[in-house]
Coordinates of C-alpha atoms in Angstrom, one line a residue:
X1 CA 18.7 28.8 -16.8
X2 CA 15.7 29.3 -14.4
X3 CA 16.1 32.0 -11.8
X4 CA 15.7 31.0 -8.2
X5 CA 12.4 31.7 -6.9
X6 CA 11.6 31.4 -2.8
X7 CA 7.6 30.7 -3.4
X8 CA 8.1 27.9 -5.1
X9 CA 10.2 26.5 -2.1
X10 CA 7.3 27.6 0.0
X11 CA 4.9 25.6 -2.2
X12 CA 7.2 22.6 -2.0
X13 CA 6.9 23.2 1.9
X14 CA 3.0 23.0 1.7
X15 CA 3.3 19.6 -0.3
X16 CA 5.8 17.9 2.0
X17 CA 3.7 18.9 4.9
X18 CA 0.2 17.8 3.3
X19 CA 2.0 14.5 2.4
X20 CA 3.8 13.9 6.1
X21 CA -0.1 14.8 7.7
X22 CA -1.8 12.3 5.6
X23 CA 0.8 9.8 6.4
X24 CA 0.1 10.4 10.1
X25 CA -3.7 10.1 9.8
X26 CA -4.1 12.9 11.7
X27 CA -7.8 13.6 13.1
X28 CA -9.7 16.9 14.8
X29 CA -12.9 16.4 16.0
X30 CA -12.9 13.1 14.1
X31 CA -12.0 14.6 10.9
X32 CA -9.3 13.7 9.2
X33 CA -6.6 16.4 8.6
X34 CA -5.3 16.4 5.3
X35 CA -7.4 13.8 4.0
X36 CA -6.1 14.8 0.2
X37 CA -2.3 15.1 1.2
X38 CA -1.6 12.7 -1.2
X39 CA -1.7 15.2 -3.8
X40 CA 1.4 17.1 -2.8
X41 CA 3.1 14.1 -4.4
X42 CA 1.8 15.6 -7.6
X43 CA 3.0 18.9 -6.6
X44 CA 6.2 17.8 -6.8
X45 CA 5.8 16.2 -9.9
X46 CA 4.5 19.3 -11.5
X47 CA 8.0 21.4 -9.7
X48 CA 10.2 18.6 -11.1
X49 CA 8.4 18.5 -14.4
X50 CA 8.9 22.7 -14.4
X51 CA 12.3 22.6 -13.3
X52 CA 14.0 20.0 -15.4
X53 CA 12.2 21.1 -18.9
X54 CA 13.4 24.8 -17.9
X55 CA 16.8 23.6 -17.7
X56 CA 16.8 21.5 -20.9
X57 CA 15.4 24.1 -22.7
X58 CA 17.3 26.7 -21.5
X59 CA 20.7 24.6 -22.1
X60 CA 19.7 23.4 -25.7
X61 CA 18.9 27.1 -26.9
X62 CA 22.6 27.9 -25.8
X63 CA 24.0 24.9 -27.2
X64 CA 25.4 23.4 -24.0
X65 CA 23.0 20.7 -23.0
X66 CA 24.7 17.6 -22.3
X67 CA 22.8 14.2 -21.2
X68 CA 26.1 13.6 -19.4
X69 CA 26.0 16.6 -17.3
X70 CA 22.2 16.3 -17.1
X71 CA 22.0 12.8 -15.5
X72 CA 25.3 13.5 -13.3
X73 CA 23.1 16.7 -11.7
X74 CA 20.1 14.8 -11.1
X75 CA 22.2 12.1 -9.6
X76 CA 24.1 14.3 -7.1
X77 CA 20.7 16.3 -6.5
X78 CA 18.8 12.9 -5.4
X79 CA 21.1 10.1 -4.4
X80 CA 23.7 11.2 -1.9
X81 CA 20.5 12.0 0.5
X82 CA 18.6 8.5 -0.5
X83 CA 21.7 6.5 0.0
X84 CA 22.0 8.2 3.7
X85 CA 18.2 7.5 4.6
X86 CA 18.5 4.0 3.1
X87 CA 21.7 3.2 5.2
X88 CA 20.1 4.3 8.6
X89 CA 17.0 2.9 7.9
X90 CA 18.3 -0.6 6.8
X91 CA 20.3 -0.6 10.2
X92 CA 16.9 0.2 12.2
X93 CA 15.3 -2.6 9.9
X94 CA 18.1 -4.9 11.1
X95 CA 17.2 -4.2 14.8
X96 CA 13.5 -4.1 14.6
X97 CA 11.9 -6.2 11.6
X98 CA 10.5 -9.7 12.1
X99 CA 12.4 -12.0 9.3
X100 CA 9.2 -12.2 7.0
X101 CA 9.6 -8.2 7.1
X102 CA 12.9 -8.0 6.7
X103 CA 13.0 -10.1 3.7
X104 CA 10.3 -7.9 2.2
X105 CA 12.3 -4.6 3.5
X106 CA 15.2 -6.1 1.5
X107 CA 13.2 -6.5 -1.8
X108 CA 11.9 -3.0 -1.4
X109 CA 15.7 -1.7 -0.7
X110 CA 16.9 -3.7 -3.7
X111 CA 14.2 -2.0 -5.8
X112 CA 14.8 1.6 -4.4
X113 CA 18.5 1.4 -5.2
X114 CA 17.9 1.0 -9.1
X115 CA 14.6 3.1 -8.7
X116 CA 12.0 0.6 -9.7
X117 CA 10.2 0.8 -6.4
X118 CA 7.2 1.9 -8.1
X119 CA 7.1 -1.3 -9.8
X120 CA 7.8 -3.4 -6.9
X121 CA 5.3 -1.7 -4.3
X122 CA 2.5 -2.0 -7.6
X123 CA 3.0 -5.7 -7.2
X124 CA 2.5 -5.6 -3.0
X125 CA -0.5 -3.8 -1.2
X126 CA -2.4 -1.0 -2.5
X127 CA -1.1 2.4 -1.3
X128 CA -3.9 2.8 0.9
X129 CA -4.1 -0.4 2.3
X130 CA -3.6 -1.2 6.1
X131 CA -0.3 -3.1 5.3
X132 CA 1.4 0.0 3.6
X133 CA 1.7 1.9 6.8
X134 CA 4.5 -0.9 7.8
X135 CA 6.7 0.0 4.7
X136 CA 9.4 1.7 5.5
X137 CA 10.2 2.4 2.1
X138 CA 7.3 2.9 0.2
X139 CA 7.3 6.6 -0.5
X140 CA 10.6 5.9 -2.7
X141 CA 7.6 5.4 -5.4
X142 CA 7.8 8.5 -6.1
X143 CA 11.4 9.0 -6.6
X144 CA 11.1 5.9 -9.0
X145 CA 8.9 7.7 -11.3
X146 CA 10.9 10.7 -11.4
X147 CA 14.0 9.1 -12.4
X148 CA 12.4 6.9 -14.8
X149 CA 10.5 10.1 -16.2
X150 CA 14.6 11.8 -16.0
X151 CA 15.9 8.9 -18.1
X152 CA 13.1 9.3 -21.0
X153 CA 12.1 13.1 -21.2
X154 CA 15.3 14.4 -22.4
X155 CA 15.8 12.2 -25.3
X156 CA 12.2 13.3 -26.1
X157 CA 12.8 16.7 -25.7
X158 CA 16.0 16.4 -27.8
X159 CA 14.4 14.7 -30.7
X160 CA 11.8 17.3 -30.9
X161 CA 14.2 20.0 -31.0
X162 CA 16.3 18.3 -33.2
X163 CA 14.0 17.5 -36.0
X164 CA 10.7 19.9 -35.6
X165 CA 11.4 22.6 -33.0
X166 CA 8.4 24.5 -33.7
X167 CA 6.2 22.0 -32.7
X168 CA 7.8 21.4 -29.4
X169 CA 4.9 22.9 -27.4
X170 CA 2.1 20.9 -29.1
X171 CA 3.9 17.3 -29.2
X172 CA 4.4 17.9 -25.6
X173 CA 1.0 18.7 -24.8
X174 CA -0.2 16.1 -26.9
X175 CA 2.0 13.6 -24.8
X176 CA 0.4 15.2 -21.7
X177 CA -3.3 14.8 -22.9
X178 CA -2.6 10.9 -24.1
X179 CA -1.0 10.3 -20.9
X180 CA -4.0 11.9 -19.0
X181 CA -6.4 9.5 -21.3
X182 CA -4.6 6.7 -20.3
X183 CA -4.6 7.3 -16.7
X184 CA -8.5 8.1 -16.4
X185 CA -9.0 4.9 -18.3
X186 CA -6.6 2.5 -16.4
X187 CA -7.8 4.1 -12.9
X188 CA -11.2 2.4 -13.6
X189 CA -9.8 -1.0 -14.3
X190 CA -6.5 -1.1 -12.0
X191 CA -6.4 1.6 -9.9
X192 CA -2.7 0.7 -8.3
X193 CA -1.1 0.5 -11.7
X194 CA -2.4 4.1 -12.3
X195 CA -1.4 5.4 -8.9
X196 CA 2.3 3.5 -9.4
X197 CA 3.5 3.4 -12.8
X198 CA 5.3 6.2 -15.2
X199 CA 2.8 6.4 -18.4
X200 CA -0.1 7.2 -15.9
X201 CA 2.2 10.1 -14.3
X202 CA 4.1 11.5 -16.8
X203 CA 1.3 14.0 -17.8
X204 CA 1.6 15.7 -14.4
X205 CA 5.6 16.0 -15.1
X206 CA 5.1 17.3 -18.6
X207 CA 2.5 19.9 -17.8
X208 CA 4.7 21.3 -15.1
X209 CA 7.4 21.4 -18.3
X210 CA 5.0 23.3 -20.4
X211 CA 4.9 25.9 -17.6
X212 CA 8.5 27.1 -19.0
X213 CA 6.9 28.5 -22.2
X214 CA 5.3 30.9 -20.9
X215 CA 7.2 34.3 -20.7
X216 CA 6.8 35.4 -17.2
X217 CA 8.0 39.2 -18.2
X218 CA 4.8 39.8 -19.6
X219 CA 3.3 40.2 -15.7
X220 CA 6.0 43.2 -15.3
X221 CA 4.6 44.8 -18.4
X222 CA 1.0 44.7 -17.7
X223 CA 0.0 48.1 -16.7
X224 CA -1.9 48.8 -13.2
X225 CA -5.2 48.3 -12.7
X226 CA -5.5 47.0 -16.4
X227 CA -7.7 43.7 -16.5
X228 CA -4.4 41.9 -17.1
X229 CA -2.6 43.1 -13.9
X230 CA -5.9 42.3 -12.0
X231 CA -5.7 38.7 -13.9
X232 CA -2.1 37.9 -12.8
X233 CA -2.8 38.8 -9.4
X234 CA -5.9 36.7 -9.3
X235 CA -4.5 33.7 -10.8
X236 CA -1.8 32.5 -8.5
X237 CA -4.2 32.9 -5.6
X238 CA -6.9 30.8 -7.4
X239 CA -3.9 28.1 -8.3
X240 CA -3.0 28.0 -4.8
X241 CA -6.5 27.9 -3.4
X242 CA -7.0 24.7 -6.0
X243 CA -4.0 22.8 -4.5
X244 CA -5.0 23.7 -0.8
X245 CA -9.0 22.7 -1.3
X246 CA -7.5 19.4 -3.2
X247 CA -5.3 18.5 0.0
X248 CA -8.1 19.4 2.4
X249 CA -11.3 18.5 1.0
X250 CA -10.8 15.4 -1.3
X251 CA -10.2 11.7 0.1
X252 CA -8.6 8.9 -1.3
X253 CA -11.6 7.1 -2.3
X254 CA -11.5 9.3 -5.6
X255 CA -10.2 7.6 -8.5
X256 CA -6.2 9.0 -8.7
X257 CA -4.7 10.0 -10.8
X258 CA -7.7 11.1 -13.4
X259 CA -9.2 14.1 -14.4
X260 CA -9.9 15.0 -10.4
X261 CA -6.1 15.1 -10.3
X262 CA -6.2 18.3 -12.8
X263 CA -7.7 20.2 -9.7
X264 CA -4.0 20.6 -7.6
X265 CA -2.0 20.1 -11.0
X266 CA -3.6 23.0 -12.6
X267 CA -3.5 24.7 -9.4
X268 CA 0.2 24.5 -9.0
X269 CA 1.0 25.2 -12.5
X270 CA -0.9 28.6 -12.4
X271 CA 0.8 29.2 -9.3
X272 CA 4.1 28.5 -11.0
X273 CA 3.4 31.0 -14.0
X274 CA 1.9 34.0 -12.2
X275 CA 3.1 34.1 -8.9
X276 CA 5.1 37.2 -8.5
X277 CA 6.4 39.9 -6.0
X278 CA 4.1 42.1 -4.5
X279 CA 1.1 39.7 -5.0
X280 CA -0.6 38.1 -1.7
X281 CA 0.2 34.3 -2.5
X282 CA 3.7 35.2 -3.8
X283 CA 4.6 37.0 -0.5
X284 CA 2.8 34.2 1.7
X285 CA 4.6 31.4 0.5
X286 CA 7.9 33.3 0.8
X287 CA 7.7 33.8 4.2
X288 CA 11.3 32.6 5.8
X289 CA 10.1 29.7 8.0
X290 CA 8.1 28.6 5.2
X291 CA 11.0 28.8 2.6
X292 CA 13.1 27.0 5.2
X293 CA 10.5 23.9 5.4
X294 CA 10.7 23.8 1.7
X295 CA 14.8 24.0 1.2
X296 CA 14.6 20.6 3.3
X297 CA 11.5 19.1 1.7
X298 CA 13.3 16.8 -0.2
X299 CA 15.3 15.1 3.0
X300 CA 12.1 15.6 4.8
X301 CA 10.2 13.5 2.5
X302 CA 12.7 10.8 2.7
X303 CA 12.9 10.6 6.6
X304 CA 9.3 11.0 7.8
X305 CA 8.5 7.9 6.4
X306 CA 10.6 5.2 8.2
X307 CA 10.4 7.3 11.2
X308 CA 6.6 7.0 11.3
X309 CA 6.8 3.0 10.0
X310 CA 9.1 2.4 12.9
X311 CA 7.0 3.9 15.4
X312 CA 4.2 2.1 14.4
X313 CA 6.0 -0.9 14.5
X314 CA 7.6 -0.4 17.8
X315 CA 4.5 1.4 19.8
X316 CA 0.8 1.4 17.8
X317 CA -0.5 2.4 14.9
X318 CA -2.2 5.9 15.7
X319 CA -0.1 8.8 16.5
X320 CA -1.1 11.3 19.5
X321 CA -0.7 14.7 18.9
X322 CA 2.3 14.8 21.2
X323 CA 4.0 11.7 19.6
X324 CA 3.3 13.3 16.0
X325 CA 5.3 16.5 17.2
X326 CA 8.0 14.3 18.4
X327 CA 8.4 12.2 15.4
X328 CA 8.2 15.4 13.4
X329 CA 11.0 16.9 15.7
X330 CA 12.8 13.8 14.9
X331 CA 12.6 13.8 11.2
X332 CA 13.2 17.7 11.2
X333 CA 16.5 17.0 12.8
X334 CA 17.6 14.3 10.6
X335 CA 16.4 16.2 7.3
X336 CA 18.5 19.5 8.7
X337 CA 21.7 17.3 9.2
X338 CA 21.0 15.8 6.0
X339 CA 20.5 19.3 4.0
X340 CA 23.7 20.7 5.7
X341 CA 25.7 17.7 5.3
X342 CA 24.8 16.0 2.4
X343 CA 22.8 17.9 0.2
X344 CA 24.5 21.5 0.2
X345 CA 28.0 19.5 0.1
X346 CA 27.0 17.5 -3.2
X347 CA 24.8 20.1 -5.2
X348 CA 27.9 21.8 -6.7
X349 CA 30.9 19.2 -6.2
X350 CA 31.5 16.0 -5.2
X351 CA 34.8 15.1 -4.1
X352 CA 36.6 11.7 -4.6
X353 CA 36.4 10.9 -0.9
X354 CA 32.6 11.6 -0.9
X355 CA 32.0 9.7 -4.0
X356 CA 33.9 6.7 -2.8
X357 CA 31.7 6.7 0.4
X358 CA 28.6 6.4 -1.6
X359 CA 29.9 3.8 -3.7
X360 CA 30.9 1.8 -0.2
X361 CA 27.3 2.3 1.0
X362 CA 25.9 1.1 -2.3
X363 CA 28.2 -2.0 -1.9
X364 CA 26.8 -2.2 2.0
X365 CA 23.3 -2.2 0.9
X366 CA 23.4 -5.0 -1.8
X367 CA 25.5 -7.4 0.8
X368 CA 22.7 -6.6 3.3
X369 CA 20.0 -7.1 0.5
X370 CA 21.7 -10.6 -0.6
X371 CA 21.9 -11.7 3.2
X372 CA 18.2 -10.6 4.0
X373 CA 17.0 -12.9 1.4
X374 CA 19.2 -15.6 1.2
X375 CA 18.9 -16.1 5.0
X376 CA 15.2 -15.5 4.8
X377 CA 15.3 -12.5 7.0
X378 CA 18.7 -13.2 9.4
X379 CA 16.1 -15.3 11.6
X380 CA 19.7 -16.2 13.6
X381 CA 19.4 -12.8 15.1
X382 CA 16.3 -14.0 17.4
X383 CA 16.7 -16.4 20.2
X384 CA 13.5 -17.8 19.4
X385 CA 11.9 -20.9 17.4
X386 CA 11.8 -19.9 13.6
X387 CA 8.2 -21.1 13.7
X388 CA 7.2 -18.3 16.3
X389 CA 8.5 -15.7 13.8
X390 CA 7.3 -16.8 10.7
X391 CA 3.7 -15.1 10.5
X392 CA 2.9 -15.5 6.5
X393 CA -0.5 -16.9 5.6
X394 CA -0.7 -19.3 3.0
X395 CA -3.8 -19.5 0.6
X396 CA -4.9 -22.6 -1.9
X397 CA -5.1 -21.7 -5.4
X398 CA -8.6 -20.7 -6.4
X399 CA -10.7 -20.1 -9.2
X400 CA -12.4 -16.9 -10.5
X401 CA -16.2 -16.4 -11.8
X402 CA -16.6 -18.6 -14.7
X403 CA -13.6 -20.8 -14.1
X404 CA -14.9 -22.3 -11.2
X405 CA -18.1 -24.1 -13.4
X406 CA -15.8 -25.2 -16.3
X407 CA -14.1 -27.9 -14.0
X408 CA -15.0 -31.2 -14.2
X409 CA -17.7 -32.8 -12.2
X410 CA -17.4 -36.2 -11.5
X411 CA -20.2 -38.8 -10.8
X412 CA -18.2 -39.8 -7.7
X413 CA -17.7 -37.6 -4.6
X414 CA -16.8 -34.0 -5.3
X415 CA -15.6 -31.4 -2.8
X416 CA -17.2 -27.8 -3.4
X417 CA -15.4 -25.3 -1.2
X418 CA -17.0 -22.0 -1.0
X419 CA -16.2 -18.4 0.8
X420 CA -13.4 -15.8 1.1
X421 CA -10.0 -15.8 2.2
X422 CA -11.2 -17.3 5.3
X423 CA -11.9 -20.3 3.5
X424 CA -8.7 -20.2 1.4
X425 CA -6.2 -19.8 4.0
X426 CA -7.4 -23.9 4.9
X427 CA -5.1 -24.5 2.0
X428 CA -4.7 -28.3 3.5
X429 CA -8.4 -28.8 2.4
X430 CA -7.6 -28.7 -0.8
X431 CA -4.6 -31.2 -0.6
X432 CA -6.8 -33.4 1.6
X433 CA -9.2 -33.8 -1.0
X434 CA -6.9 -34.2 -4.0
X435 CA -4.8 -37.1 -2.1
X436 CA -8.1 -39.0 -1.9
X437 CA -9.1 -38.9 -5.6
X438 CA -11.8 -36.3 -4.6
X439 CA -12.7 -33.8 -7.5
X440 CA -12.5 -30.1 -6.0
X441 CA -14.7 -27.1 -7.3
X442 CA -14.0 -23.7 -5.6
X443 CA -16.2 -20.5 -5.3
X444 CA -13.6 -18.4 -3.9
X445 CA -13.1 -14.6 -3.9
X446 CA -11.3 -12.1 -1.6
X447 CA -13.8 -10.3 0.8
X448 CA -16.7 -12.3 -1.0
X449 CA -19.0 -14.1 1.0
X450 CA -20.5 -15.6 -2.3
X451 CA -24.0 -16.2 -1.1
X452 CA -25.4 -12.4 -1.9
X453 CA -24.7 -9.7 -4.3
X454 CA -23.6 -6.3 -2.5
X455 CA -23.5 -3.0 -4.1
X456 CA -20.8 -3.0 -6.8
X457 CA -18.6 -0.1 -6.5
X458 CA -15.5 -1.6 -6.9
X459 CA -13.7 -4.0 -9.7
X460 CA -13.5 -6.5 -6.6
X461 CA -16.8 -6.1 -6.0
X462 CA -17.9 -7.0 -9.1
X463 CA -16.1 -10.3 -9.6
X464 CA -17.8 -11.2 -6.2
X465 CA -21.2 -10.6 -7.7
X466 CA -20.0 -12.6 -10.8
X467 CA -18.9 -15.4 -8.2
X468 CA -22.3 -15.3 -6.7
X469 CA -24.2 -15.5 -10.1
X470 CA -21.9 -18.6 -10.9
X471 CA -22.7 -20.1 -7.8
X472 CA -26.5 -19.6 -8.4
X473 CA -26.4 -21.3 -12.1
X474 CA -24.4 -24.0 -10.8
X475 CA -25.8 -27.4 -11.7
X476 CA -25.8 -30.3 -8.8
X477 CA -27.6 -32.4 -10.9
X478 CA -24.9 -34.6 -12.4
X479 CA -22.7 -34.6 -9.4
X480 CA -22.9 -38.0 -6.9
X481 CA -23.4 -37.2 -3.2
X482 CA -20.8 -34.5 -2.5
X483 CA -19.2 -32.2 0.3
X484 CA -19.6 -28.6 0.6
X485 CA -17.8 -26.8 2.7
X486 CA -18.7 -22.8 3.6
X487 CA -16.2 -20.6 5.7
X488 CA -16.2 -16.8 5.5
X489 CA -15.2 -13.9 8.1
X490 CA -18.8 -13.4 9.3
X491 CA -18.2 -10.4 10.8
X492 CA -17.3 -8.9 7.6
X493 CA -20.8 -9.1 6.6
X494 CA -22.7 -8.5 9.3
X495 CA -25.0 -6.3 7.4
X496 CA -25.9 -8.9 5.3
X497 CA -26.2 -11.5 7.7
X498 CA -29.8 -12.4 7.3
X499 CA -29.7 -12.7 3.5
X500 CA -26.6 -15.0 3.7
X501 CA -28.5 -17.2 6.1
X502 CA -31.3 -17.4 4.1
X503 CA -29.3 -17.9 0.8
X504 CA -27.2 -20.7 2.7
X505 CA -30.6 -22.0 3.9
X506 CA -31.9 -22.5 0.5
X507 CA -28.6 -24.0 -0.7
X508 CA -28.6 -26.3 1.8
X509 CA -31.9 -27.4 1.1
X510 CA -31.2 -27.7 -2.4
X511 CA -28.0 -29.9 -1.5
X512 CA -30.2 -32.2 0.6
X513 CA -32.6 -32.8 -1.8
X514 CA -29.4 -34.2 -4.1
X515 CA -28.0 -36.2 -1.2
X516 CA -25.0 -33.7 -0.6
X517 CA -23.7 -32.5 2.8
X518 CA -23.2 -28.8 4.0
X519 CA -20.2 -28.2 6.4
X520 CA -20.4 -24.6 7.7
X521 CA -17.1 -23.6 9.5
X522 CA -17.8 -20.7 11.9
X523 CA -14.8 -18.9 11.9
X524 CA -12.0 -18.4 14.7
X525 CA -12.1 -15.5 16.9
X526 CA -10.5 -12.5 15.5
X527 CA -7.2 -11.9 17.4
X528 CA -8.3 -8.0 18.0
X529 CA -4.8 -7.2 17.3
X530 CA -2.2 -7.5 15.0
X531 CA -0.3 -10.8 16.2
X532 CA 2.9 -10.3 14.2
X533 CA 3.4 -6.5 14.8
X534 CA 2.5 -7.6 18.7
X535 CA 5.2 -10.1 18.6
X536 CA 7.6 -7.9 16.9
X537 CA 7.1 -5.2 19.5
X538 CA 7.7 -7.5 22.3
X539 CA 10.7 -9.2 20.3
X540 CA 11.9 -5.8 20.0
X541 CA 10.8 -3.9 23.3
X542 CA 14.3 -3.0 24.1
X543 CA 16.4 -2.3 21.4
X544 CA 19.5 -2.4 23.4
X545 CA 19.2 -5.8 24.5
X546 CA 18.5 -6.8 21.0
X547 CA 17.6 -10.3 21.7
X548 CA 14.8 -11.8 23.9
X549 CA 15.3 -15.2 25.3
X550 CA 12.9 -17.9 24.2
X551 CA 11.0 -18.2 27.6
X552 CA 10.0 -14.8 27.7
X553 CA 8.7 -14.7 24.4
X554 CA 6.4 -18.3 25.7
X555 CA 5.0 -16.2 28.6
X556 CA 4.0 -13.1 26.5
X557 CA 0.2 -13.0 26.8
X558 CA -1.3 -11.5 23.7
X559 CA -4.6 -13.2 23.9
X560 CA -7.7 -12.1 23.0
X561 CA -11.0 -11.1 24.7
X562 CA -13.2 -14.0 23.9
X563 CA -16.0 -12.0 26.0
X564 CA -15.9 -9.0 23.4
X565 CA -15.7 -11.7 20.7
X566 CA -18.7 -13.5 21.8
X567 CA -20.4 -10.0 22.2
X568 CA -19.6 -8.9 18.6
X569 CA -20.5 -12.5 16.9
X570 CA -23.1 -14.3 19.3
X571 CA -26.1 -12.9 17.1
X572 CA -24.2 -13.8 13.9
X573 CA -23.6 -17.1 15.3
X574 CA -26.8 -17.8 16.5
X575 CA -28.1 -17.1 12.8
X576 CA -25.9 -19.7 11.4
X577 CA -26.7 -22.2 14.0
X578 CA -30.3 -21.9 13.0
X579 CA -29.5 -23.7 10.1
X580 CA -28.5 -26.7 12.0
X581 CA -31.8 -27.7 11.8
X582 CA -31.4 -28.8 8.1
X583 CA -30.2 -32.6 8.3
X584 CA -27.4 -32.5 6.0
X585 CA -25.7 -29.7 7.6
X586 CA -22.9 -30.1 10.1
X587 CA -21.6 -26.4 11.8
X588 CA -18.1 -26.4 13.2
X589 CA -17.4 -23.9 16.1
X590 CA -13.6 -23.2 14.8
X591 CA -13.2 -20.7 17.9
X592 CA -13.6 -23.2 20.5
X593 CA -10.1 -24.7 19.7
X594 CA -8.6 -21.5 21.4
X595 CA -11.2 -20.0 23.4
X596 CA -12.1 -20.7 27.1
X597 CA -15.2 -19.9 28.8
X598 CA -13.6 -20.3 32.1
X599 CA -11.2 -17.3 31.6
X600 CA -13.0 -15.8 28.7
X601 CA -9.5 -15.5 26.8
X602 CA -8.6 -16.6 23.3
X603 CA -5.3 -17.6 23.0
X604 CA -3.1 -16.5 19.8
X605 CA 0.0 -18.5 20.2
X606 CA 1.5 -21.6 21.9
X607 CA 4.9 -22.3 22.8
X608 CA 5.8 -23.4 19.3
X609 CA 3.7 -21.3 17.1
X610 CA 1.8 -18.2 16.3
X611 CA -1.5 -18.8 15.0
X612 CA -2.6 -15.3 13.0
X613 CA -0.8 -13.6 10.6
X614 CA -2.8 -10.4 11.3
X615 CA -5.8 -9.5 13.0
X616 CA -7.8 -12.3 11.3
X617 CA -6.2 -14.5 9.2
X618 CA -4.2 -17.8 10.2
X619 CA -0.7 -18.5 10.0
X620 CA 0.1 -22.1 8.1
X621 CA 0.4 -23.5 11.4
X622 CA -2.4 -22.0 13.2
X623 CA -4.7 -23.3 9.9
X624 CA -3.4 -26.9 10.5
X625 CA -4.3 -27.1 14.1
X626 CA -7.6 -26.0 13.1
X627 CA -8.0 -28.0 10.2
X628 CA -6.5 -31.4 11.9
X629 CA -8.7 -30.6 15.1
X630 CA -12.1 -29.3 14.2
X631 CA -12.5 -30.1 10.3
X632 CA -10.4 -33.2 9.3
X633 CA -12.3 -35.4 11.8
X634 CA -15.8 -34.4 9.9
X635 CA -14.5 -34.8 6.4
X636 CA -13.1 -38.3 7.6
X637 CA -16.5 -39.4 8.6
X638 CA -18.4 -38.2 5.8
X639 CA -16.0 -39.2 2.9
X640 CA -16.4 -42.5 4.6
X641 CA -20.0 -42.3 4.8
X642 CA -20.2 -41.4 0.9
X643 CA -17.8 -43.9 0.0
X644 CA -19.9 -46.3 1.1
X645 CA -23.2 -45.0 -0.1
X646 CA -21.7 -44.9 -3.5
X647 CA -20.0 -48.4 -3.5

């Protein structure tokens, strides 16, 4: 059995602090602190691999290993504290989250209960995406990875020990290298898959397990001032340096996990293998305050994420230092209470009363999950119309790359839709043309202007450039007179505006020669704020009251500054307006619908509906308002003209 080592709790303290500061996105003089704080999770993986491998190997050597005992001990260590956090967090979610967000939360809670949240969040937004800061249970993905490893790894070790024990180290090393190689390959193709799933993370836990094969008694036997003695004093310091360097200086823009992740992983392994009493890094990491944080690191990791998320939902995305200190204090209090009242009490023995309580908690959470999902977020909690609290965006289905040009081109009228998600959000455009029997062809890519190639640093940018090529090579000669619609978030491509306008002008002239129309939809004004989030804050401005009367919501002023929008977009829109001189081009100023020159404000909701699902994307209701008032009248006229022309 592995003996307790205080310095490893010190390392846990460093890891959890790095993760917390990273999640807080704290900056000092404009520089993000612990920009590589996410490596703290990798340190936890290595430590977990070291711990459980040591336990398994020790018990197997003594002939006392039991699968049931192993899983029971892991469950006692992980589950009670996790359930405590989930119970409290679910209560706050009920009070604070809007219905759509509560449904998403309930699904993440469901996955956390069966330790599958890494797969759930893999299907959601990227870990570094803006939306991730509003996910109270996002951090449970790492617990799921660990638990999945616990399920599989003991059987692997048992099998090797049973049939070929002499090759134990070699086989485990080979498995780690295979996992690392898979990780470095997958991260280039699908970074989220590499980040969240066990096959691309297993190598970190296995390398931690390989550390147990080193006999630490060699450190004690080394002669004073010998090369070995100097090495034993140097290697743990080097290891700690690699860990700290990774956390401070490597940002999340690097491929991860990959070979770059070896820096903190090998650094952790070096520290575990060679740290010892009387050596600098060991003595520093064994200081009582640091060890104290390490002891509560699991509970602190559990609590910090929901505390941060609910603050962001109720207040704002960023943390001032005094607010960060307050949130850390709250997290510490909850962690200490959880450590003393839950973790310490369940590590050795679990009474029937406590076991029954945990079973009741699980049952209540399952009821909460079912009710949240089946009732579509318990919208009856709010005294406002459903339309005001449902803020999802609906997108039309669209093609990618070569798929676009394989659609049938009719000799009659065709509709060609070009743009990014700000084209796709007008899903009713697709329905409109199909209802009229008009063939629809789409060139739509996420965050893609579709007109100009950009430096391809990511897979999505490569796909965008392929879409640009597909449109460039598109043959219009077989088409009858048709309508082309172009709509993008213009502000997103400000650096390429001149090139985009030039390409649009070229396209417009090409279309004109073939009798086609080009409709350019100048985007709605950005909301300048996350509208659903602001609505949520307004609805939950007082938890004591819980319900906010409908009239109060109607009177909330969440409008955005039209003057600011015009100053940011004026030059861009003028360049787009210059294309208007081409005879077959129609320019629609969608932003005029809600923006007033009189008071220089842009509305984001009315008495019935919220127009925006975030900062810039429209809700289905908002998109329908723009379509029916600004786009559809133009389409009706042009479709009528083209029909007459063909007849």
